[in-house]
mmCIF file of C-alpha atoms in Angstrom:
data_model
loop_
_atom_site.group_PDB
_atom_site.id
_atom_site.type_symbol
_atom_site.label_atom_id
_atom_site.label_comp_id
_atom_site.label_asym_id
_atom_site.label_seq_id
_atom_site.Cartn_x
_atom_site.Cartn_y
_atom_site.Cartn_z
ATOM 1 C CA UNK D 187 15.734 16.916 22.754
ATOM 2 C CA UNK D 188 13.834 14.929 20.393
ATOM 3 C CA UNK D 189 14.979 13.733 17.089
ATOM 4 C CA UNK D 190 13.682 15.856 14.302
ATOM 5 C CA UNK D 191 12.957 13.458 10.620
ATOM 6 C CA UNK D 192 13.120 14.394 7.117
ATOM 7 C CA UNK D 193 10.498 12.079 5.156
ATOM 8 C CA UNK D 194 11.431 12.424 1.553
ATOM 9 C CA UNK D 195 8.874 11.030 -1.384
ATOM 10 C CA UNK D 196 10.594 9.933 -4.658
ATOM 11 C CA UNK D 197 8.886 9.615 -7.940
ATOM 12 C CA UNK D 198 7.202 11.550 -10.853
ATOM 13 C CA UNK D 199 4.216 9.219 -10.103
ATOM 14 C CA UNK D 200 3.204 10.094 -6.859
ATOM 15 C CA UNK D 201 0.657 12.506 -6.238
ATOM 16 C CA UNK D 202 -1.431 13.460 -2.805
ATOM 17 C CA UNK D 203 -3.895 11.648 -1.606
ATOM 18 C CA UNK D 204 -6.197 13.719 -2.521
ATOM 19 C CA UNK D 205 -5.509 14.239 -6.170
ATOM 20 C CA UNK D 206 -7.115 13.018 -9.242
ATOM 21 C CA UNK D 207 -5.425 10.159 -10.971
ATOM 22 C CA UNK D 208 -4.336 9.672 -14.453
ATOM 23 C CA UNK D 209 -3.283 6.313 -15.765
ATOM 24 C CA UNK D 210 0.502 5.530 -14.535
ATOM 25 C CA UNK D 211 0.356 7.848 -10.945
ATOM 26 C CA UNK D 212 -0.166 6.597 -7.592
ATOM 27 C CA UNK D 213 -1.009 8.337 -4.322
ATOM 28 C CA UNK D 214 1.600 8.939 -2.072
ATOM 29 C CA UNK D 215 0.495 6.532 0.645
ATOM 30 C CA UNK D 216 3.861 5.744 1.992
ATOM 31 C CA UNK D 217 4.615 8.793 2.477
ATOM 32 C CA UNK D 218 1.765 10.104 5.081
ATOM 33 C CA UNK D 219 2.230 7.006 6.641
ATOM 34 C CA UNK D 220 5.766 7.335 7.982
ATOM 35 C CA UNK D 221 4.932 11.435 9.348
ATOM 36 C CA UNK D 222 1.952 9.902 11.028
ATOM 37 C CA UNK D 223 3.911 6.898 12.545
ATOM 38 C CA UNK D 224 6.924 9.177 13.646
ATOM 39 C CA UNK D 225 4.508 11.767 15.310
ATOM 40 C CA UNK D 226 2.978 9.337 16.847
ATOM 41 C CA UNK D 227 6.332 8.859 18.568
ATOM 42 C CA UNK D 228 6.611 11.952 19.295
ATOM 43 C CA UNK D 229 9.308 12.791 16.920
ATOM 44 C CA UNK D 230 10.015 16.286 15.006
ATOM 45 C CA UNK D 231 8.584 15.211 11.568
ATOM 46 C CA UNK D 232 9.362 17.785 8.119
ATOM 47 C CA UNK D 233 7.630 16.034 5.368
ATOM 48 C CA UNK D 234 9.099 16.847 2.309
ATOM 49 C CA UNK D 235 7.308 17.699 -0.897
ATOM 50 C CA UNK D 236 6.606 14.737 -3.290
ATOM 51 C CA UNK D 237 10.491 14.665 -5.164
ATOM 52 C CA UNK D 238 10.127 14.820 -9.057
ATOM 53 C CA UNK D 239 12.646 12.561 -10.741
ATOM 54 C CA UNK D 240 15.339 14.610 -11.281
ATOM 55 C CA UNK D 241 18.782 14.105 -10.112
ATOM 56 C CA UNK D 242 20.200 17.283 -9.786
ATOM 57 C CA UNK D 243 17.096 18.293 -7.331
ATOM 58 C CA UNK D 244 16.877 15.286 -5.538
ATOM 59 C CA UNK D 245 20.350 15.284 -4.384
ATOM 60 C CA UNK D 246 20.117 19.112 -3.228
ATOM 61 C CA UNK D 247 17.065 18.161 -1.371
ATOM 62 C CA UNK D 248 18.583 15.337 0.083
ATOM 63 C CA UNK D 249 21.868 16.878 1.476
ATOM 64 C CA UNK D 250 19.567 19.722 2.537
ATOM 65 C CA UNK D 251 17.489 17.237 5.256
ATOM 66 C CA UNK D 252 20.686 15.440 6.056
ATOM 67 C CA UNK D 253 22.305 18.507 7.168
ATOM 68 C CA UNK D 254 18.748 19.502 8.756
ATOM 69 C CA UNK D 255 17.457 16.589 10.547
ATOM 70 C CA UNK D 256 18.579 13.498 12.743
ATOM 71 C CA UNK D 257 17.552 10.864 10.418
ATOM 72 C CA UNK D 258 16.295 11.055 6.837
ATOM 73 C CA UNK D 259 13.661 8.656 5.857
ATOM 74 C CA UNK D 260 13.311 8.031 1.762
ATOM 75 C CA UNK D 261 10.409 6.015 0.317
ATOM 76 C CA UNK D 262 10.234 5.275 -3.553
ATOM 77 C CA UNK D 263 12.904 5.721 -6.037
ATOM 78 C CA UNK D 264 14.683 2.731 -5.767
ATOM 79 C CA UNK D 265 13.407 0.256 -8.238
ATOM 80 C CA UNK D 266 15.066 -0.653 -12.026
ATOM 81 C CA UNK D 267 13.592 2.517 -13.657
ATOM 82 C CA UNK D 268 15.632 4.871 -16.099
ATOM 83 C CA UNK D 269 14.789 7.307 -13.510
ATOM 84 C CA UNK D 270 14.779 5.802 -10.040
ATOM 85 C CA UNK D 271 17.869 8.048 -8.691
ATOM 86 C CA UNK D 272 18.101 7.216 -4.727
ATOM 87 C CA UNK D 273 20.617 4.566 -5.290
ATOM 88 C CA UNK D 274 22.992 7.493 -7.127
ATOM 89 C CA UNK D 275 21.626 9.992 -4.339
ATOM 90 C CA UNK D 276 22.645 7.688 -1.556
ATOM 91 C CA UNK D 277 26.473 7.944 -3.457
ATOM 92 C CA UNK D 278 26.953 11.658 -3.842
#
């Protein structure tokens, strides 16, 4: 059986790749990258909707793919910011 992954987006930032942006936002290039690298493994891939930053949210999300999938692949969320919670998600 193969694996199945959870790729998880962090950050009020991010938007698709196809969106407009505004100053501040990024695209969420990381993101795409990882489902397209793990499929082309041949790996069960569930990319997650881009994760606002809020706590409460991302840690439901987060146990929800950990109880879901093999292996749970993050990607943002992890710098100094006020509201960079993956560090804090990792711990609950």
């Amino acid at each position: 059986e193969k694996p199945s992954v959870a790729v998880i987006a962090t950050g009020s930032e991010l938007l698709d790749v196809g969106d407009d942006l505004k100053p501040g936002e990024i695209r969420n290039s990381n993101g795409p990258m990882i489902t397209a690298l793990a499929k082309k493994h041949h790996l069960e891939v569930n990319a997650y909707k881009i994760q606002q930053d809020d706590l409460n949210s991302s840690i439901q999300v987060m146990r929800e793919a950990m109880a879901e999938h093999d292996i749970v692949i993050t990607t943002g969320g992890v710098s100094v910011g006020d509201f960079d919670y993956l560090p804090q998600i990792y711990e609950a």
